[in-house]
CSV table of C-alpha atoms in Angstrom, one decimal:
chain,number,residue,atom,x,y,z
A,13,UNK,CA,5.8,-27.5,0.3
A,14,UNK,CA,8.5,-26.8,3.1
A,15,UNK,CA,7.0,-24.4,5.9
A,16,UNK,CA,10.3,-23.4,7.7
A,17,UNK,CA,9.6,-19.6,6.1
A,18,UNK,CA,8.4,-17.2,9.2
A,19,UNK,CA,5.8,-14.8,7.7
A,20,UNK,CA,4.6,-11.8,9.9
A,21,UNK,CA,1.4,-10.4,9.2
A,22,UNK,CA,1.2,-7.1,11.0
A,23,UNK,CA,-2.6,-6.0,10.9
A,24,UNK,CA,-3.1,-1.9,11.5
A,25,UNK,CA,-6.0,-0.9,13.2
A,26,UNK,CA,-8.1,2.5,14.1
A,27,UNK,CA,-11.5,2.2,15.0
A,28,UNK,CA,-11.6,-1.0,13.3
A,29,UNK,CA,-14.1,-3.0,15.7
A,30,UNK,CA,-16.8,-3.6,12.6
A,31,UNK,CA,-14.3,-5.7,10.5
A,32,UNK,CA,-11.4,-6.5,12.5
A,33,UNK,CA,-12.4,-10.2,13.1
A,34,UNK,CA,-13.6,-10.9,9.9
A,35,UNK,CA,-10.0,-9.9,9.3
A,36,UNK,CA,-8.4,-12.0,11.8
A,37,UNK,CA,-10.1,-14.8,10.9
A,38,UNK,CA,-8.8,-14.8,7.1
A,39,UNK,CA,-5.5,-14.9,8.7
A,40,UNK,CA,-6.2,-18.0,10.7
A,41,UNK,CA,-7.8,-19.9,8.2
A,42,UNK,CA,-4.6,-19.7,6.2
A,43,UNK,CA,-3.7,-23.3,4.9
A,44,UNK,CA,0.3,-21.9,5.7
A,45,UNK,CA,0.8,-22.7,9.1
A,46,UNK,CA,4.4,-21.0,10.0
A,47,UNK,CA,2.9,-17.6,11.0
A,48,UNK,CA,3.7,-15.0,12.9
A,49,UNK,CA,0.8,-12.0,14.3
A,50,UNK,CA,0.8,-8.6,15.0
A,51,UNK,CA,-1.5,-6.4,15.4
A,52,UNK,CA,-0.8,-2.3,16.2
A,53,UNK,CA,-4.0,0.1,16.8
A,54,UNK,CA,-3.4,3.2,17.0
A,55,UNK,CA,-5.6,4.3,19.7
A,56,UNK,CA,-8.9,3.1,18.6
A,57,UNK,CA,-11.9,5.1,21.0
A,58,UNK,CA,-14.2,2.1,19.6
A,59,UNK,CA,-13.8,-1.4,21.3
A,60,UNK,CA,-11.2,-2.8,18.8
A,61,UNK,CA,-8.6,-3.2,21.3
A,62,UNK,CA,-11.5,-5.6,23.4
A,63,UNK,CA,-12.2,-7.3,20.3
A,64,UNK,CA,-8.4,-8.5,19.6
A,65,UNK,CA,-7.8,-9.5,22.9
A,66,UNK,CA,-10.6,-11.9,23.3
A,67,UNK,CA,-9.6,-13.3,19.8
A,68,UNK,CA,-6.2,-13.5,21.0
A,69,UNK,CA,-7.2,-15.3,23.4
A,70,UNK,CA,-9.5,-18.1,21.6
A,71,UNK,CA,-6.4,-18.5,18.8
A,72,UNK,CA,-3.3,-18.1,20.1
A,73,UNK,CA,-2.0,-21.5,19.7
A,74,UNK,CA,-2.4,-21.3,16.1
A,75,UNK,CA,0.2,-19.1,16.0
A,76,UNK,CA,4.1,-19.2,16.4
A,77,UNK,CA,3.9,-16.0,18.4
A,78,UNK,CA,1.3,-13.0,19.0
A,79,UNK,CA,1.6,-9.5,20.2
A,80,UNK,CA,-1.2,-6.8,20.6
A,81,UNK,CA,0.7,-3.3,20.0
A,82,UNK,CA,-1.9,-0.8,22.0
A,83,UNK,CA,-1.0,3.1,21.8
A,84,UNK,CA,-2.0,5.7,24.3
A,85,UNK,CA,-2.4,8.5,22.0
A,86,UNK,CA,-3.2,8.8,18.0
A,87,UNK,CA,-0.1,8.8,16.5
A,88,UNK,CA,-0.7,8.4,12.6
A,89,UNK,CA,-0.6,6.1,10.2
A,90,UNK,CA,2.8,5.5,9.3
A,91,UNK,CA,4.2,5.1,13.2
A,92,UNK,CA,1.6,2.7,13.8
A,93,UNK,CA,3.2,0.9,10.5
A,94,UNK,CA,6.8,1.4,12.0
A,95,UNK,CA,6.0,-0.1,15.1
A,96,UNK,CA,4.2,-3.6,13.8
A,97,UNK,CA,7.3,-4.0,11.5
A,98,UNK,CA,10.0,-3.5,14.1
A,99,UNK,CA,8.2,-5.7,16.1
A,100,UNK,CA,8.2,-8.7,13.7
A,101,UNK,CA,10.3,-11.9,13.9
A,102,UNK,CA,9.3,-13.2,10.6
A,103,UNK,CA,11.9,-13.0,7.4
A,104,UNK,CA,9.2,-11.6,5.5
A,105,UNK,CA,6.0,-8.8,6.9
A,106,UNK,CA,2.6,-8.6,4.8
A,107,UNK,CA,1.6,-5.4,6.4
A,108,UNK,CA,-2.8,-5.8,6.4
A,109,UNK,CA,-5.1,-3.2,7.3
A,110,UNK,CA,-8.0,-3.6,10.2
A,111,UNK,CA,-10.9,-4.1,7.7
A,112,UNK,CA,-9.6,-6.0,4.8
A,113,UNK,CA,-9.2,-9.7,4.2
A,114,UNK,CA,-6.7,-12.6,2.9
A,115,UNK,CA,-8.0,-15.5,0.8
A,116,UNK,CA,-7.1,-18.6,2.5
A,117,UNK,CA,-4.3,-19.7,0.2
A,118,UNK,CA,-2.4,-16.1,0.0
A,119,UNK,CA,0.4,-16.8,2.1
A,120,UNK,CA,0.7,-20.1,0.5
A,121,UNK,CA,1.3,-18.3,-2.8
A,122,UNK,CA,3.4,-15.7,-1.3
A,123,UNK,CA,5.7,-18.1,0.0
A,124,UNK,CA,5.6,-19.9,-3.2
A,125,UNK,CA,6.7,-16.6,-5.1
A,126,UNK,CA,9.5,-15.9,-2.6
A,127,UNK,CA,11.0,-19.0,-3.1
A,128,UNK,CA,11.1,-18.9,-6.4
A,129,UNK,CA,12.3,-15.0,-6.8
A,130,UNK,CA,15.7,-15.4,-4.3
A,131,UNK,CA,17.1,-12.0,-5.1
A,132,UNK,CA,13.5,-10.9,-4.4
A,133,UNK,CA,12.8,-8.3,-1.4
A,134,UNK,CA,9.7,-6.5,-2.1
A,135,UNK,CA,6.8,-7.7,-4.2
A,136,UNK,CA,2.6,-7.1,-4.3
A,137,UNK,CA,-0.4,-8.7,-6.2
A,138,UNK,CA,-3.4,-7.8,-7.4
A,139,UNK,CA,-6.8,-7.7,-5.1
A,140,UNK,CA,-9.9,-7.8,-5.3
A,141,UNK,CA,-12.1,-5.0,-4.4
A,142,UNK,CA,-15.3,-5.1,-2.7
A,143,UNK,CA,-18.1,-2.5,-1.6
A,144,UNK,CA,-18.8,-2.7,2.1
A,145,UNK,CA,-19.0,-6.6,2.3
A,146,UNK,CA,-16.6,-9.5,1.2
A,147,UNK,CA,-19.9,-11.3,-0.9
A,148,UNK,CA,-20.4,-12.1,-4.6
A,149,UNK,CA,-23.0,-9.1,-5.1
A,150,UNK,CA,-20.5,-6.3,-3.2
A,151,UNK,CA,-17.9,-7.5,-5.9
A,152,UNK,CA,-16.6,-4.4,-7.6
A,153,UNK,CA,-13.6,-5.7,-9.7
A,154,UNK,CA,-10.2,-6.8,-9.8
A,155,UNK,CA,-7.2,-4.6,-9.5
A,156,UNK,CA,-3.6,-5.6,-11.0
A,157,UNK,CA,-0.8,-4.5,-12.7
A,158,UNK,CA,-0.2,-7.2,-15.0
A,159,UNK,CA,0.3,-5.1,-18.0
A,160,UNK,CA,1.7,-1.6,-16.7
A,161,UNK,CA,4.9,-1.0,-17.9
A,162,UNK,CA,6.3,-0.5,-14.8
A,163,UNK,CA,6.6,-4.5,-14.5
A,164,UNK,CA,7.6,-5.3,-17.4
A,165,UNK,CA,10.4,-8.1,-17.3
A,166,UNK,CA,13.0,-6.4,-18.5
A,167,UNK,CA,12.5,-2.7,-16.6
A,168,UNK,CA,15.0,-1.9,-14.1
A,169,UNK,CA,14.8,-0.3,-10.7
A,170,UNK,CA,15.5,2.6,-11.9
A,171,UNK,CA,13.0,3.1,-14.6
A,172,UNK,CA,10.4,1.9,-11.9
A,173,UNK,CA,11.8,5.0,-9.9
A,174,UNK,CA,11.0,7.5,-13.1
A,175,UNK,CA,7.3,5.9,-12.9
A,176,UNK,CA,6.8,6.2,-9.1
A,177,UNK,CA,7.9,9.5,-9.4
A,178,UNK,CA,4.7,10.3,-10.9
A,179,UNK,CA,2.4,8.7,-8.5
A,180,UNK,CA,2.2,5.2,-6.4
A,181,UNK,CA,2.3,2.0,-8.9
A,182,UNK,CA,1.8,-0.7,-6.3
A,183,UNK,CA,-1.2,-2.0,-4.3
A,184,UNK,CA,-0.1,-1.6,-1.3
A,185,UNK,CA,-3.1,-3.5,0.5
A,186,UNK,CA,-1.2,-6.3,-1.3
A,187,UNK,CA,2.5,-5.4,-0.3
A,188,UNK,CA,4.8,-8.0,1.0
A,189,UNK,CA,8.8,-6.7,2.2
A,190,UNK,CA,11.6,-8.7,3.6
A,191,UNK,CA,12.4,-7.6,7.2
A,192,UNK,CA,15.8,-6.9,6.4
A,193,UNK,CA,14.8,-4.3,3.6
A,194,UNK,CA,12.9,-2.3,6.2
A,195,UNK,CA,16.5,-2.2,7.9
A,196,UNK,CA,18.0,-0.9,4.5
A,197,UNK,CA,15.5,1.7,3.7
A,198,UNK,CA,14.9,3.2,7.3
A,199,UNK,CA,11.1,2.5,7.6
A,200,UNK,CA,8.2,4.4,6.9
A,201,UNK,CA,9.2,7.7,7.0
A,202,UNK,CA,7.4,9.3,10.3
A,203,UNK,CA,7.6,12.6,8.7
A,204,UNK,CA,4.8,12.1,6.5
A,205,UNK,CA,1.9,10.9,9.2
A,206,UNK,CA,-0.4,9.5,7.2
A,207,UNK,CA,0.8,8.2,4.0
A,208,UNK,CA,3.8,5.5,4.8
A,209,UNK,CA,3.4,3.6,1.0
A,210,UNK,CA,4.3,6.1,-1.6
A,211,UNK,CA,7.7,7.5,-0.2
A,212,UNK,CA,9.0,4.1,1.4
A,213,UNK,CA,8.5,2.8,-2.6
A,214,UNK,CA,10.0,5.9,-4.1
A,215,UNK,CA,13.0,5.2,-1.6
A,216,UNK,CA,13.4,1.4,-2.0
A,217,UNK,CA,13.6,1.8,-5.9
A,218,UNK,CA,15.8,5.1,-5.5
A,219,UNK,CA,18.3,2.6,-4.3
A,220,UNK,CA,18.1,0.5,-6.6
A,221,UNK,CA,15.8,-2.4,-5.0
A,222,UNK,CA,13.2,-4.0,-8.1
A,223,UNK,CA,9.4,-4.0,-7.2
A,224,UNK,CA,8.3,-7.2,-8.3
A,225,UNK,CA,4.7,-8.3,-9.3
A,226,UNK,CA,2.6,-11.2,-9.0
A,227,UNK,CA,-0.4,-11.7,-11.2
A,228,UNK,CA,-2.7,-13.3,-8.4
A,229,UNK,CA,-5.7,-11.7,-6.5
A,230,UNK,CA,-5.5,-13.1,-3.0
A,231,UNK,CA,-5.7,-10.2,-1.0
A,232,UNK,CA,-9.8,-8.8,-0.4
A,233,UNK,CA,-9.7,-5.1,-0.1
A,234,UNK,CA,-13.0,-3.4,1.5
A,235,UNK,CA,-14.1,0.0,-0.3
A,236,UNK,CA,-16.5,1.7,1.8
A,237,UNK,CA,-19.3,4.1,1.4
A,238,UNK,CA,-18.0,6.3,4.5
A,239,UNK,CA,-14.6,6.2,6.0
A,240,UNK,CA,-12.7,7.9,8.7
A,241,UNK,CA,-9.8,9.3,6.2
A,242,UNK,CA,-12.2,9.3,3.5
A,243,UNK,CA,-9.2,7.1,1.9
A,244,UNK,CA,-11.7,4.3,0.7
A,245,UNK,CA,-14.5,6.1,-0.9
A,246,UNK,CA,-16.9,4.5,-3.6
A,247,UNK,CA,-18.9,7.8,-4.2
A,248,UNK,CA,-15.9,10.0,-4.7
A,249,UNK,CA,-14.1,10.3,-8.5
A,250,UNK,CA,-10.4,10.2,-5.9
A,251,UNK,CA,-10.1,10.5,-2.4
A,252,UNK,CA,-8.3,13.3,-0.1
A,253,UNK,CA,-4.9,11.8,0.2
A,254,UNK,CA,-4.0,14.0,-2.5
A,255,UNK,CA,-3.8,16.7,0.1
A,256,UNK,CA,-1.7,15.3,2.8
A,257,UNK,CA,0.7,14.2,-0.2
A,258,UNK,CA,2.0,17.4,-0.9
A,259,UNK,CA,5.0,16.9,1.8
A,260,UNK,CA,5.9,14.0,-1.0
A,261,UNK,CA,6.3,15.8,-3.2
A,262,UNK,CA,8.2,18.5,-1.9
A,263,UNK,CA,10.6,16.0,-0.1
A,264,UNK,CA,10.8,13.5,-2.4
A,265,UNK,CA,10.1,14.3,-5.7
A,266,UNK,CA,10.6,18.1,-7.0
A,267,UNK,CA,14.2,18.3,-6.0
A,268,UNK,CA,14.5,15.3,-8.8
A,269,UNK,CA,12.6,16.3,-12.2
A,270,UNK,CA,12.9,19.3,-14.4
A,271,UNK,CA,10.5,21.9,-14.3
A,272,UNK,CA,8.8,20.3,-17.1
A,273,UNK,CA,7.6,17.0,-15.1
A,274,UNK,CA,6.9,19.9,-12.2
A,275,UNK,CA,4.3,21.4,-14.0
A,276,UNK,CA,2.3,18.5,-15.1
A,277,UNK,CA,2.2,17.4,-11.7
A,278,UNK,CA,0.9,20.7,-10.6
A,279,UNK,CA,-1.2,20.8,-13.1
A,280,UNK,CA,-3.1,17.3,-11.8
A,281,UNK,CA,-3.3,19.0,-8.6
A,282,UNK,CA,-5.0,22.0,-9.6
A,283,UNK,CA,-7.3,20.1,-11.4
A,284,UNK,CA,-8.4,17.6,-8.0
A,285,UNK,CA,-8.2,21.4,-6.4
A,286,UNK,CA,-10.8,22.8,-8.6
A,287,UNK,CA,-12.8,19.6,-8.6
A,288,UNK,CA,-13.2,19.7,-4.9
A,289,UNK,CA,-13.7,23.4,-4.0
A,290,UNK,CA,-16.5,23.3,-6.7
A,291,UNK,CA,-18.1,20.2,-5.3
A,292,UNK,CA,-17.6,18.3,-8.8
A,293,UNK,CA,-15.8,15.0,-6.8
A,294,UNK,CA,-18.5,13.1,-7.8
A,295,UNK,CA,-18.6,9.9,-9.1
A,296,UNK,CA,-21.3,10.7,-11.4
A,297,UNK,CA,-21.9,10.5,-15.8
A,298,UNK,CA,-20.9,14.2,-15.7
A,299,UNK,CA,-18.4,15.0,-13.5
A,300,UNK,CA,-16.8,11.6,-14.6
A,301,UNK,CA,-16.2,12.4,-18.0
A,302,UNK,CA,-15.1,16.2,-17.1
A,303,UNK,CA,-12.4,14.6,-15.1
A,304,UNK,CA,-11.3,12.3,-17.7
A,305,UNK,CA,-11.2,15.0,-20.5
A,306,UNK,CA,-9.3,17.6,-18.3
A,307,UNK,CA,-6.7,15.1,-17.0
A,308,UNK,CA,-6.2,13.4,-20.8
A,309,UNK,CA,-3.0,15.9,-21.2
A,310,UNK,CA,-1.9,15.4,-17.8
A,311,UNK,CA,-1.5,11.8,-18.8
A,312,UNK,CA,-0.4,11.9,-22.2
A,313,UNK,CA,2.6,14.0,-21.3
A,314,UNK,CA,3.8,11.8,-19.0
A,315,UNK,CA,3.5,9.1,-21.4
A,316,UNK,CA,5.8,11.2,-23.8
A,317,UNK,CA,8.2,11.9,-20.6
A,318,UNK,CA,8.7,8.7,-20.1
A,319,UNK,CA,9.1,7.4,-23.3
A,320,UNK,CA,11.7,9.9,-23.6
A,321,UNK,CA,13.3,9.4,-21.1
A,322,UNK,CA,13.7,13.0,-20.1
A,323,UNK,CA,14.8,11.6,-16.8
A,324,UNK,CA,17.7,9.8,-17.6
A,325,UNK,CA,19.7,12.2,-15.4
A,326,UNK,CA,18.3,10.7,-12.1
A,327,UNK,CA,20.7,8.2,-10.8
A,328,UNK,CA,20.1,5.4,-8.2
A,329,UNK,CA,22.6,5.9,-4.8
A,330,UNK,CA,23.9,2.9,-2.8
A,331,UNK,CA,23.7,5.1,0.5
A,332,UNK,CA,20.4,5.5,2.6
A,333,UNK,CA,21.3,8.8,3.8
A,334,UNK,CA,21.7,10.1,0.3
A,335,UNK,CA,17.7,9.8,0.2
């Protein structure tokens, strides 16, 4: 297989000094040798900073170039992914966060896939999901996308739009994006501080840009008990991120659906609302099953939406600035 393909792997870190060479060292025991490594932290108060440096300094050479982005204040989550992508030299940028893992053929694959997907500029696989540890007994499951509708073959990037418009489709832990599409899009938008995924996706298939899919699991993604952001939770029915994505969807999705898609989506909100103030977010027998019962119509309905296309008035643009 040629190697001449520059892939950047920009790893995020915040307080990440428990996993963060467990991390690193998935990335250099890559059997794909043409790689390129960033690493952002976004003003850890732990010693993640000391931990990359001496690593750094133990594997540089098996690296075509390394840089260790180091912030003085806490900036967010999606600035500290706009500043490892601009900093990139590679044609392609597997964003990785500070505690998860690669297995040691995934940028093998990747490059595989790219090279046989030309037209292709942004693409994700499945992962596998773990609790705590990376070992066979901390093995929760899988999770792809294999058979969702959103990737069928034949969907356009416009019907993919109509489905991220109800929530985010892609495993991001697992996302790869040509540099030059980063260029296109605008970044990560820095208004939303600490969800970058979601809107950059509803943007890039806006425009009309395909998410593609590849049905391989090489990416290891660490669920824990206790985290930070409480994004990663195993004890939780969904984390909090529902919260801080309410700027979403004022920004990006209510000024596009009828108030018909509006209120379902409201409706799902409510219901994580209620769930929480009453202290029901609980990944127990009980409050499992409530969840599931009360949030049946909320997916049903958007079944029927789809399939009817009620949104067959939203129209892909060709400009940037139009998003």
């Amino acid at each position: 297989m040629e190697t001449d393909l520059l892939v950047s792997i920009c790893v995020l870190t915040y307080n990440s000094s428990e996993y963060i060479i467990e991390t690193l060292d998935s990335i250099k025991n890559q059997n794909y040798q043409n790689i390129e490594l960033i690493i952002s932290d976004d003003c850890s108060f732990d010693n993640t900073v000391i931990l990359c440096t001496q690593w750094i300094n133990l594997n540089r050479d098996r690296f075509v170039r390394v840089e260790l982005i180091e912030s003085l204040q806490n900036q967010g989550v999606t600035k500290n992914c706009n500043k490892a992508v601009r900093a990139c030299c590679g044609e392609w940028v597997k964003p990785l966060g500070g505690d998860d893992a690669l297995h040691f053929d995934c940028i093998s694959k990747y490059v595989d896939y790219i090279r046989n997907n030309p037209d292709m500029q942004i693409f994700h696989s499945g992962l596998l999901m773990y609790k705590e540890k990376f070992d066979a007994e901390c093995f929760i499951h899988g999770w792809g996308y294999c058979n969702h509708p959103m990737y069928s073959s034949n969907i356009s990037s416009n019907q993919q739009y109509k489905f991220c418009l109800y929530g985010c489709f892609v495993n991001t832990p697992a996302i790869v994006v040509k540099k030059t599409l980063y260029e296109t899009v605008g970044y990560y938008d820095e208004e939303i501080r600490d969800v970058e995924d979601w809107p950059f996706y509803l943007k890039v298939t806006k425009l009309g840009i395909k998410i593609y899919y590849l049905n391989e699991y090489p990416v290891k993604y660490r669920v824990r008990a206790i985290s930070l952001f409480n994004e990663k939770r195993v004890d939780k029915l969904f984390n909090q991120r529902y919260i801080r994505e309410k700027k979403i969807y004022q920004k990006y999705i209510y000024p596009y659906i009828g108030w018909y898609t509006k209120l379902l989506l409201v409706y799902q909100y409510c219901i994580k609302r209620t769930f929480d103030r009453f202290e029901l977010n609980k990944n127990t027998f009980w409050s499992k099953n409530l969840y599931r019962i009360l949030t049946i119509p909320f997916y049903y309905l958007m079944f029927l939406s789809l399939k009817m296309k009620k949104l067959d008035r939203i129209e892909t643009v060709s400009n940037p600035s139009l998003i």
